Coordinates of C-alpha atoms and ligand atoms in Angstrom, one line a residue:
M1 CA 35.4 150.4 -33.0
Y2 CA 36.1 146.7 -33.9
N3 CA 37.7 143.6 -32.6
Q4 CA 39.7 140.7 -34.1
Q5 CA 36.7 138.4 -34.2
E6 CA 34.6 140.8 -36.2
I7 CA 37.5 141.2 -38.7
D8 CA 38.0 137.4 -38.9
K9 CA 34.3 136.9 -39.6
I10 CA 34.5 138.9 -42.9
R11 CA 38.1 138.7 -44.0
Y12 CA 37.5 135.6 -46.2
N13 CA 34.1 136.7 -47.7
S14 CA 34.1 135.9 -51.4
I15 CA 34.2 138.9 -53.7
P16 CA 32.3 138.5 -57.0
E17 CA 33.8 139.6 -60.3
Q18 CA 33.6 143.4 -60.3
K19 CA 31.9 145.5 -63.0
L20 CA 32.1 149.1 -64.3
L21 CA 29.5 151.6 -63.0
I22 CA 28.0 153.5 -65.9
G23 CA 24.8 155.3 -65.3
S24 CA 22.6 153.1 -63.0
K25 CA 24.1 149.9 -64.4
W26 CA 27.0 147.6 -63.5
V27 CA 28.4 146.4 -66.8
K28 CA 31.3 144.4 -68.2
A29 CA 34.0 146.0 -70.3
K30 CA 33.0 145.8 -74.0
Q31 CA 36.1 143.9 -75.0
G32 CA 35.4 141.3 -72.3
K33 CA 38.9 141.7 -70.7
I34 CA 39.4 141.1 -67.0
Q35 CA 42.3 141.4 -64.6
N36 CA 42.9 139.3 -61.5
I37 CA 43.1 141.1 -58.1
I38 CA 45.9 139.6 -56.1
S39 CA 45.9 140.2 -52.3
P40 CA 49.2 141.4 -50.9
I41 CA 48.4 139.6 -47.7
N42 CA 49.1 136.2 -49.2
G43 CA 49.6 136.6 -52.9
E44 CA 46.2 134.9 -53.6
K45 CA 43.6 135.9 -56.1
I46 CA 40.6 137.5 -54.4
S47 CA 38.5 138.8 -57.3
E48 CA 38.6 140.2 -60.9
I49 CA 38.1 143.7 -62.2
Q50 CA 37.1 144.8 -65.7
V51 CA 39.8 146.2 -67.9
S52 CA 38.1 149.1 -69.7
D53 CA 39.3 150.7 -72.9
E54 CA 38.5 153.8 -74.9
A55 CA 34.9 152.7 -75.7
D56 CA 34.0 152.0 -72.1
V57 CA 35.5 155.3 -71.0
D58 CA 33.7 157.1 -73.7
E59 CA 30.4 155.7 -72.6
A60 CA 31.1 156.7 -69.0
V61 CA 32.0 160.3 -70.0
K62 CA 28.8 160.5 -72.2
S63 CA 26.7 159.4 -69.3
S64 CA 28.3 161.9 -67.0
R65 CA 27.9 164.7 -69.6
A66 CA 24.2 163.8 -70.2
I67 CA 23.3 163.9 -66.5
F68 CA 25.2 167.2 -66.1
E69 CA 23.3 168.8 -68.9
E70 CA 19.9 167.4 -67.7
G71 CA 20.6 169.0 -64.3
Q72 CA 19.3 166.3 -61.9
W73 CA 22.4 166.9 -59.8
S74 CA 23.9 170.1 -61.2
N75 CA 20.6 172.0 -60.7
M76 CA 19.5 170.2 -57.6
P77 CA 18.8 172.8 -54.8
P78 CA 21.7 173.1 -52.4
A79 CA 19.8 171.7 -49.4
A80 CA 18.8 168.6 -51.3
K81 CA 22.4 168.0 -52.6
K82 CA 23.6 168.4 -49.0
K83 CA 21.3 165.7 -47.8
V84 CA 22.5 163.2 -50.4
M85 CA 26.2 163.9 -49.5
H86 CA 25.4 163.5 -45.8
K87 CA 23.6 160.2 -46.6
I88 CA 26.7 159.0 -48.5
A89 CA 28.7 159.8 -45.3
D90 CA 26.1 158.0 -43.2
L91 CA 26.3 154.9 -45.3
I92 CA 30.1 154.9 -45.3
E93 CA 30.0 155.1 -41.5
G94 CA 27.4 152.4 -41.4
N95 CA 29.8 150.1 -43.3
M96 CA 33.1 151.1 -41.9
L97 CA 34.6 147.8 -41.1
E98 CA 33.4 146.1 -44.2
L99 CA 34.9 148.9 -46.3
A100 CA 38.2 148.9 -44.4
V101 CA 38.7 145.1 -44.6
L102 CA 37.8 145.1 -48.3
G103 CA 40.4 147.8 -48.9
V104 CA 43.1 146.1 -46.8
R105 CA 42.6 142.8 -48.7
D106 CA 43.2 144.8 -51.9
N107 CA 46.1 147.0 -50.9
G108 CA 47.7 145.7 -47.7
T109 CA 47.5 148.7 -45.3
E110 CA 47.4 147.7 -41.6
I111 CA 43.8 147.7 -40.5
N112 CA 44.3 150.1 -37.5
M113 CA 45.4 152.8 -39.9
A114 CA 43.1 151.8 -42.8
Y115 CA 40.0 152.0 -40.7
K116 CA 40.6 155.6 -39.8
A117 CA 42.3 156.8 -42.9
E118 CA 40.1 155.1 -45.5
P119 CA 36.3 154.9 -44.6
G120 CA 36.8 157.1 -41.6
S121 CA 38.3 160.0 -43.5
A122 CA 36.2 159.4 -46.6
A123 CA 33.0 159.9 -44.5
E124 CA 34.4 163.1 -42.9
T125 CA 35.3 164.4 -46.4
F126 CA 31.8 163.9 -47.7
R127 CA 30.4 165.7 -44.7
Y128 CA 32.9 168.6 -44.9
Y129 CA 32.0 169.3 -48.6
A130 CA 28.3 168.7 -47.9
E131 CA 28.5 171.6 -45.5
A132 CA 30.3 173.7 -48.0
I133 CA 27.5 173.4 -50.6
D134 CA 25.3 176.2 -49.1
K135 CA 28.1 178.3 -47.6
V136 CA 30.3 179.0 -50.6
Y137 CA 28.9 181.9 -52.7
G138 CA 29.8 184.1 -55.6
E139 CA 31.0 187.7 -55.1
I140 CA 30.0 191.3 -56.0
S141 CA 32.9 193.4 -57.1
N142 CA 33.4 197.1 -56.2
T143 CA 32.9 198.6 -59.6
S144 CA 31.7 202.3 -60.0
N145 CA 28.1 203.0 -59.1
D146 CA 26.7 202.8 -62.6
F147 CA 27.7 199.2 -63.0
V148 CA 27.3 196.0 -61.0
G149 CA 30.0 193.4 -61.3
L150 CA 29.1 189.8 -60.3
I151 CA 31.6 187.0 -60.0
Q152 CA 29.7 183.7 -60.3
R153 CA 31.1 180.3 -59.5
E154 CA 29.9 177.7 -61.9
P155 CA 30.6 173.9 -62.1
V156 CA 33.1 172.9 -64.7
G157 CA 31.0 170.0 -66.1
V158 CA 32.6 166.6 -66.3
V159 CA 35.6 165.9 -63.9
G160 CA 37.9 163.0 -64.6
A161 CA 39.6 161.6 -61.5
I162 CA 42.6 159.2 -61.6
V163 CA 43.8 157.9 -58.2
P164 CA 46.5 155.6 -56.8
W165 CA 46.5 152.4 -54.7
N166 CA 47.8 153.6 -51.3
F167 CA 44.7 155.2 -49.9
P168 CA 42.1 154.7 -52.7
L169 CA 39.0 155.6 -50.7
M170 CA 40.4 158.6 -48.9
I171 CA 42.0 160.1 -52.0
G172 CA 38.9 159.2 -54.1
A173 CA 36.8 161.1 -51.6
W174 CA 39.1 164.1 -51.8
K175 CA 38.3 164.3 -55.5
I176 CA 34.7 163.1 -55.7
A177 CA 33.2 165.0 -52.8
P178 CA 34.4 168.6 -53.7
A179 CA 33.6 168.0 -57.3
L180 CA 30.1 166.8 -56.5
A181 CA 29.6 169.6 -54.0
M182 CA 30.1 172.2 -56.8
G183 CA 27.5 170.4 -59.0
N184 CA 29.8 168.5 -61.4
S185 CA 29.6 164.9 -62.6
V186 CA 32.6 162.7 -62.1
V187 CA 34.2 159.7 -63.9
I188 CA 36.8 158.1 -61.6
K189 CA 39.4 155.5 -62.5
P190 CA 40.8 153.8 -59.4
S191 CA 44.2 152.1 -59.6
E192 CA 44.3 148.6 -61.0
A193 CA 46.1 147.7 -57.8
A194 CA 43.3 148.8 -55.5
S195 CA 39.8 149.3 -57.0
L196 CA 37.5 147.4 -54.7
S197 CA 36.6 150.1 -52.1
I198 CA 35.9 152.7 -54.8
L199 CA 33.6 150.3 -56.5
R200 CA 31.8 149.7 -53.2
L201 CA 31.6 153.5 -52.8
G202 CA 29.7 153.6 -56.2
E203 CA 27.0 151.3 -54.7
I204 CA 26.8 153.5 -51.7
C205 CA 26.4 156.7 -53.8
L206 CA 23.5 155.1 -55.7
E207 CA 21.9 153.9 -52.5
A208 CA 22.2 157.4 -51.0
G209 CA 20.2 158.9 -54.0
L210 CA 23.0 160.4 -56.1
P211 CA 21.4 160.6 -59.6
P212 CA 22.8 157.7 -61.7
G213 CA 25.5 158.9 -64.1
T214 CA 26.7 161.7 -61.6
L215 CA 29.4 159.3 -60.6
N216 CA 30.7 156.7 -63.1
I217 CA 33.5 154.3 -62.3
V218 CA 35.9 152.7 -64.9
T219 CA 38.5 150.2 -63.9
G220 CA 41.6 149.0 -65.7
N221 CA 45.1 150.0 -66.1
G222 CA 46.6 153.4 -66.7
R223 CA 47.8 152.9 -70.3
T224 CA 44.2 152.0 -71.5
A225 CA 41.5 153.3 -69.2
G226 CA 43.6 156.1 -67.6
Q227 CA 44.9 157.4 -70.9
A228 CA 41.5 157.3 -72.5
L229 CA 40.0 159.4 -69.7
A230 CA 42.9 161.9 -69.8
R231 CA 42.7 162.2 -73.6
H232 CA 38.9 162.4 -73.7
M233 CA 37.7 165.5 -75.6
D234 CA 34.7 166.0 -73.3
V235 CA 36.4 165.8 -69.9
D236 CA 36.7 169.4 -68.6
V237 CA 39.1 169.0 -65.7
L238 CA 41.4 166.1 -64.7
T239 CA 42.3 165.7 -61.1
F240 CA 45.1 163.2 -60.5
T241 CA 47.0 161.7 -57.6
G242 CA 50.0 159.4 -58.4
S243 CA 53.5 159.4 -59.5
G244 CA 55.4 162.2 -61.3
N245 CA 56.0 160.0 -64.4
T246 CA 52.3 159.5 -64.9
G247 CA 51.7 163.2 -64.1
R248 CA 54.1 164.2 -66.9
Q249 CA 52.2 162.0 -69.4
L250 CA 48.8 163.5 -68.3
L251 CA 50.1 166.9 -69.2
E252 CA 51.0 165.6 -72.7
Y253 CA 47.5 164.0 -73.1
S254 CA 45.9 167.3 -72.2
A255 CA 48.0 169.2 -74.7
Q256 CA 47.2 166.6 -77.4
S257 CA 43.4 166.6 -76.7
N258 CA 41.2 169.5 -75.4
M259 CA 43.8 171.3 -73.2
K260 CA 41.7 170.3 -70.1
R261 CA 43.1 171.6 -66.8
V262 CA 45.2 169.0 -65.0
Y263 CA 45.6 169.2 -61.2
Q264 CA 48.2 166.9 -59.8
E265 CA 49.1 165.6 -56.4
L266 CA 52.4 163.8 -57.0
G267 CA 55.2 162.1 -55.1
G268 CA 57.5 163.3 -52.4
K269 CA 60.8 162.8 -50.8
S270 CA 60.0 164.7 -47.6
P271 CA 62.8 165.9 -45.3
N272 CA 62.3 165.5 -41.5
I273 CA 64.8 167.8 -39.7
I274 CA 65.9 167.1 -36.2
F275 CA 67.8 170.0 -34.4
S276 CA 69.8 169.2 -31.3
D277 CA 67.6 171.5 -29.2
T278 CA 64.5 169.3 -29.7
D279 CA 62.6 169.0 -26.4
N280 CA 62.1 165.3 -26.3
L281 CA 64.3 163.3 -28.6
E282 CA 62.7 160.0 -27.7
E283 CA 59.2 161.3 -28.6
A284 CA 60.7 162.8 -31.8
A285 CA 62.2 159.4 -32.7
K286 CA 58.9 157.5 -32.2
V287 CA 56.8 160.0 -34.2
S288 CA 59.5 160.2 -37.0
A289 CA 59.6 156.4 -37.2
M290 CA 55.8 156.2 -37.7
G291 CA 56.1 159.2 -40.1
I292 CA 57.9 156.8 -42.5
F293 CA 56.9 153.3 -41.5
R294 CA 53.1 153.5 -41.3
N295 CA 51.5 151.9 -44.3
S296 CA 54.9 150.4 -45.1
G297 CA 56.1 153.9 -46.2
E298 CA 53.5 153.9 -48.9
V299 CA 52.4 157.4 -48.0
C300 CA 52.9 160.4 -50.2
V301 CA 54.0 162.7 -47.3
A302 CA 56.2 160.1 -45.6
G303 CA 59.2 161.7 -43.9
S304 CA 61.6 159.5 -45.9
R305 CA 64.7 161.7 -45.5
L306 CA 65.8 162.2 -41.9
L307 CA 68.2 165.1 -41.5
V308 CA 69.9 165.1 -38.1
E309 CA 72.1 167.8 -36.5
D310 CA 75.6 166.2 -36.2
K311 CA 75.8 166.7 -32.4
I312 CA 72.9 164.3 -31.8
H313 CA 73.3 162.1 -34.9
D314 CA 74.4 158.9 -33.2
E315 CA 72.1 159.3 -30.2
F316 CA 69.1 159.9 -32.5
L317 CA 69.9 157.1 -34.9
N318 CA 70.0 154.8 -31.9
L319 CA 66.7 155.9 -30.6
I320 CA 64.9 155.6 -33.9
S321 CA 66.5 152.3 -34.7
N322 CA 65.5 150.8 -31.3
F323 CA 61.9 151.9 -31.6
S324 CA 61.6 150.8 -35.2
S325 CA 63.2 147.4 -34.6
K326 CA 60.2 146.6 -32.2
L327 CA 57.5 147.3 -34.8
K328 CA 55.5 144.2 -35.6
I329 CA 55.3 143.5 -39.3
G330 CA 52.8 141.1 -40.7
D331 CA 49.2 140.2 -41.6
P332 CA 47.5 143.7 -42.0
L333 CA 44.2 142.2 -40.8
D334 CA 45.8 141.2 -37.4
I335 CA 45.1 144.2 -35.1
Q336 CA 48.3 143.4 -33.1
N337 CA 50.5 144.3 -36.1
D338 CA 51.9 147.8 -36.5
V339 CA 52.8 147.5 -40.2
G340 CA 51.1 145.6 -42.9
A341 CA 52.0 144.4 -46.4
I342 CA 53.6 146.1 -49.4
N343 CA 51.0 146.6 -52.2
S344 CA 52.6 144.3 -54.8
E345 CA 55.6 142.0 -55.4
S346 CA 57.0 144.5 -58.0
Q347 CA 56.8 147.4 -55.5
L348 CA 58.6 145.2 -52.9
Q349 CA 61.3 144.4 -55.4
S350 CA 61.7 148.1 -56.3
D351 CA 62.0 149.0 -52.6
M352 CA 64.7 146.3 -52.0
N353 CA 66.6 147.5 -55.1
F354 CA 66.8 151.0 -53.8
V355 CA 68.4 149.7 -50.6
K356 CA 70.9 147.5 -52.6
K357 CA 71.9 150.4 -54.8
A358 CA 72.3 152.7 -51.7
E359 CA 74.7 150.2 -50.2
T360 CA 76.8 150.2 -53.4
E361 CA 76.9 154.0 -53.2
G362 CA 78.2 154.1 -49.6
G363 CA 75.0 153.9 -47.5
I364 CA 75.1 151.7 -44.4
V365 CA 72.0 149.6 -43.6
E366 CA 71.5 150.1 -39.9
L367 CA 68.2 148.3 -39.7
G368 CA 66.1 145.9 -41.8
G369 CA 66.6 145.7 -45.6
K370 CA 65.1 142.3 -46.0
R371 CA 61.9 140.7 -47.2
V372 CA 60.0 138.8 -44.4
H373 CA 57.2 136.3 -44.1
K374 CA 57.8 135.0 -47.6
E375 CA 56.2 131.7 -46.6
T376 CA 52.8 133.4 -46.4
G377 CA 52.9 134.2 -50.1
G378 CA 52.4 137.9 -49.2
F379 CA 54.7 140.9 -49.7
Y380 CA 56.4 142.2 -46.5
M381 CA 59.5 144.1 -45.8
E382 CA 61.3 145.1 -42.6
P383 CA 61.4 148.8 -41.6
T384 CA 64.7 149.8 -43.1
I385 CA 67.1 152.6 -42.0
V386 CA 70.1 153.5 -44.2
S387 CA 72.6 155.9 -42.8
S388 CA 75.6 157.9 -44.3
V389 CA 73.4 158.9 -47.2
K390 CA 74.7 161.8 -49.3
K391 CA 72.8 164.3 -51.4
D392 CA 73.9 162.9 -54.7
M393 CA 72.7 159.3 -54.0
D394 CA 69.8 157.9 -55.8
I395 CA 68.0 157.0 -52.6
F396 CA 68.3 160.6 -51.4
Q397 CA 66.9 162.0 -54.7
N398 CA 64.1 159.6 -55.6
E399 CA 60.9 158.4 -54.0
V400 CA 61.1 154.8 -52.8
F401 CA 57.5 154.6 -51.6
G402 CA 58.4 151.9 -49.2
P403 CA 59.5 151.3 -45.6
V404 CA 62.9 152.9 -46.1
L405 CA 64.3 155.8 -44.2
T406 CA 67.6 157.6 -45.1
V407 CA 69.7 159.4 -42.6
T408 CA 72.0 162.4 -43.3
S409 CA 73.7 164.7 -40.9
F410 CA 74.1 168.5 -41.0
S411 CA 76.0 171.0 -39.0
N412 CA 73.9 174.2 -39.1
E413 CA 70.6 175.7 -40.1
E414 CA 71.8 176.7 -43.6
E415 CA 73.0 173.3 -44.4
A416 CA 69.8 171.8 -43.2
V417 CA 67.8 174.1 -45.6
Q418 CA 70.1 173.2 -48.5
L419 CA 69.7 169.5 -47.9
A420 CA 65.9 169.8 -47.3
N421 CA 65.4 171.7 -50.6
G422 CA 67.9 169.6 -52.5
T423 CA 65.6 167.4 -54.5
S424 CA 63.0 168.0 -57.2
F425 CA 60.1 167.4 -54.8
G426 CA 58.3 169.7 -52.5
L427 CA 55.4 167.9 -50.8
A428 CA 55.9 167.8 -47.0
S429 CA 58.6 168.4 -44.4
G430 CA 59.2 168.3 -40.7
V431 CA 61.1 170.5 -38.3
W432 CA 61.9 169.6 -34.7
T433 CA 63.2 172.4 -32.5
A434 CA 62.4 174.1 -29.2
N435 CA 63.5 177.4 -30.7
L436 CA 60.4 179.3 -32.0
S437 CA 62.4 181.8 -34.1
R438 CA 64.3 178.9 -35.7
A439 CA 61.0 177.1 -36.4
H440 CA 59.6 180.2 -38.2
R441 CA 62.8 180.7 -40.2
M442 CA 62.7 177.1 -41.3
I443 CA 59.0 177.3 -42.2
K444 CA 59.8 180.2 -44.6
K445 CA 62.8 178.6 -46.2
I446 CA 61.6 175.1 -46.8
K447 CA 60.1 174.6 -50.2
A448 CA 57.2 172.3 -49.5
G449 CA 53.4 172.3 -49.4
T450 CA 53.3 171.2 -45.7
V451 CA 55.6 171.8 -42.8
F452 CA 55.0 169.8 -39.6
V453 CA 56.6 171.4 -36.6
N454 CA 57.5 169.2 -33.6
T455 CA 55.3 166.5 -35.0
Y456 CA 55.1 164.5 -38.2
G457 CA 51.9 163.4 -40.0
G458 CA 48.3 164.1 -39.1
S459 CA 45.8 166.4 -40.9
D460 CA 42.2 167.1 -41.4
N461 CA 39.9 168.5 -44.0
T462 CA 40.5 172.1 -43.0
L463 CA 44.1 172.2 -44.3
P464 CA 45.0 171.9 -48.0
L465 CA 47.2 169.1 -49.2
T466 CA 49.3 170.6 -51.9
G467 CA 52.7 170.2 -53.5
V468 CA 55.3 172.6 -54.9
K469 CA 58.1 172.0 -57.5
Q470 CA 57.5 168.5 -59.0
S471 CA 55.2 167.4 -56.2
G472 CA 52.2 168.9 -58.0
N473 CA 49.8 171.8 -58.1
G474 CA 46.4 172.8 -56.9
S475 CA 45.1 171.5 -53.6
D476 CA 43.2 168.5 -52.4
K477 CA 41.2 169.1 -49.2
S478 CA 40.0 172.4 -47.5
L479 CA 37.8 174.9 -49.3
H480 CA 40.6 175.7 -51.7
A481 CA 39.9 172.3 -53.4
L482 CA 36.6 173.8 -54.6
D483 CA 38.5 176.2 -56.9
K484 CA 39.6 173.3 -59.1
F485 CA 36.0 172.3 -59.8
T486 CA 34.5 175.7 -60.5
D487 CA 34.9 178.2 -63.3
L488 CA 34.6 181.9 -62.5
K489 CA 32.2 183.9 -64.6
S490 CA 32.3 187.7 -64.6
V491 CA 29.0 189.5 -65.1
W492 CA 29.2 193.2 -66.0
M493 CA 25.8 194.9 -65.8
K494 CA 25.1 198.5 -66.7
L495 CA 22.5 200.1 -64.4
Ligands
LIG1 P1 50.9 155.7 -60.6 O1 51.2 157.1 -61.2 O2 51.6 154.6 -61.2 O3 49.3 155.4 -60.8 C1 48.3 156.3 -60.4 C2 47.1 156.2 -61.2 O4 47.4 156.6 -62.5 C3 46.6 154.7 -61.3 O5 45.2 154.7 -61.4 C4 47.1 154.3 -62.7 O6 46.4 153.3 -63.3 C5 47.0 155.6 -63.5 N1 48.0 155.7 -64.6 C6 49.2 155.1 -64.7 N2 49.7 155.4 -65.9 C7 48.8 156.2 -66.6 C8 48.8 156.8 -67.9 N3 49.8 156.7 -68.7 N4 47.7 157.5 -68.2 C9 46.7 157.7 -67.3 N5 46.6 157.1 -66.1 C10 47.7 156.4 -65.7 O7 51.1 155.9 -59.1 P2 50.8 154.7 -58.0 O8 52.0 153.8 -58.0 O9 49.4 154.2 -58.1 O10 50.9 155.6 -56.6 C11 52.0 156.0 -56.0 C12 52.4 157.4 -56.3 O11 51.3 158.3 -55.9 C13 53.6 157.8 -55.5 O12 54.4 158.6 -56.3 C14 53.0 158.7 -54.4 O13 53.8 159.6 -53.8 C15 51.9 159.3 -55.1 N6 50.8 159.9 -54.2 C16 50.7 161.2 -54.0 C17 49.8 161.8 -53.1 C18 49.7 163.3 -52.9 O14 48.7 163.7 -52.3 N7 50.6 164.1 -53.3 C19 49.0 160.9 -52.4 C20 49.1 159.5 -52.6 C21 50.1 159.0 -53.5

């Protein structure tokens, strides 16, 4: 693992101006525009990224297309491809702390979480899909005996990936690794609010022997670089993680360009339902608190709506408030802290505004609600619990994406289901009960891509991450993710 001294040794390393990765070269954006990278830890500038526009994105897509057609990667034998992907995982693991610290300086996630969730899970993801390369085959259909029907899986070509700032390396790996495993080339645009670790991954991929051009990286904001990638006529598939507002625009860009397929992992407003027959309420309170407050609530599947059976409402609110009030908020590179920084000042402001509005609508702030450690120049907010929240309130319906938990009580199973399904989202959910039949009834009735039962959070590559309703479509993770990056070709042969 790591200790504080090792972190302190590298946490102030200077970070040179970052470039775009196109082919084998690191280049500046053609227009010469750059953007400062501000660290949420202390509000200070730590580096600069290139702001790419249409011309840069076009060059990246052309480079990806050329390498795809030439076949250095797309036609590489499976065993050789697998070696390169394992080498990428080796190099990520060999540079775990450096990657984790770099990412934390950029996005503010507490190091204890970032270390496992960012380089840790990215390495596992590359290994998982490396192993899939020579284990996922086509099929033979059961046609009549005078025909043979083959179903071949073919790479789609050039994949465009657009990712957010909350877990850039992990989410980047969820897109890049399965796309590469199926023989595609990728152009990725990380968030302008967290690009550094993806850029470092680009160096690692080249070092591991991924043919140049197979992975290109363009940085910059959504309106320029992101839009150019999403509208590009030669991108075959777009895989996106981010907010619903952006997702809506991507669908328009697709319709206005080449009708590329768009797969989306969007926001959530996930219910976490506590029944009075839960075995260990204290444990449920701890796990539920971390299910919202880790990474300052900047987690897509965060259990942000606590629904509590009325019989235990006051007791449970006490338990979760007590536990949450003891969480240590502060410098995300201090291993003693439980919760780090909010990604940006504007995100912090937006989180606080949600709480203020909830109060005007009748919500009661039971815990937190305030900015802390302002003197550091960084962006920190107390874990916040708002009770008496009703279904029609803004804070019940919309994603805060911050350390804010709402509490609503219910009196029976039916009401719990109605509240749980009462938003436009359908990403994750939690159910706490000792009654197995009730757990199964709830699993069936809740409209969400994931149901956690008697736990909240936790996952690995074997389970898909998927959303229903306005939380998205398609899957990241698991073998199902491969479907996004392959086309099926039917072959009909007369014997
Ligand atoms: P965002 O939508 O603002 O940005 C995401 C990415 O899209 C960034 O790279 C951004 O530059 C780009 N972008 C923005 N506008 C664009 C445009 N018009 N055209 C093309 N690209 C554009 O989201 P964010 O604030 O970075 O991330 C937070 C959101 O991501 C939350 O809603 C969160 O729930 C969601 N998220 C979902 C999952 C999941 O798996 N479902 C995981 C993590 C985060």
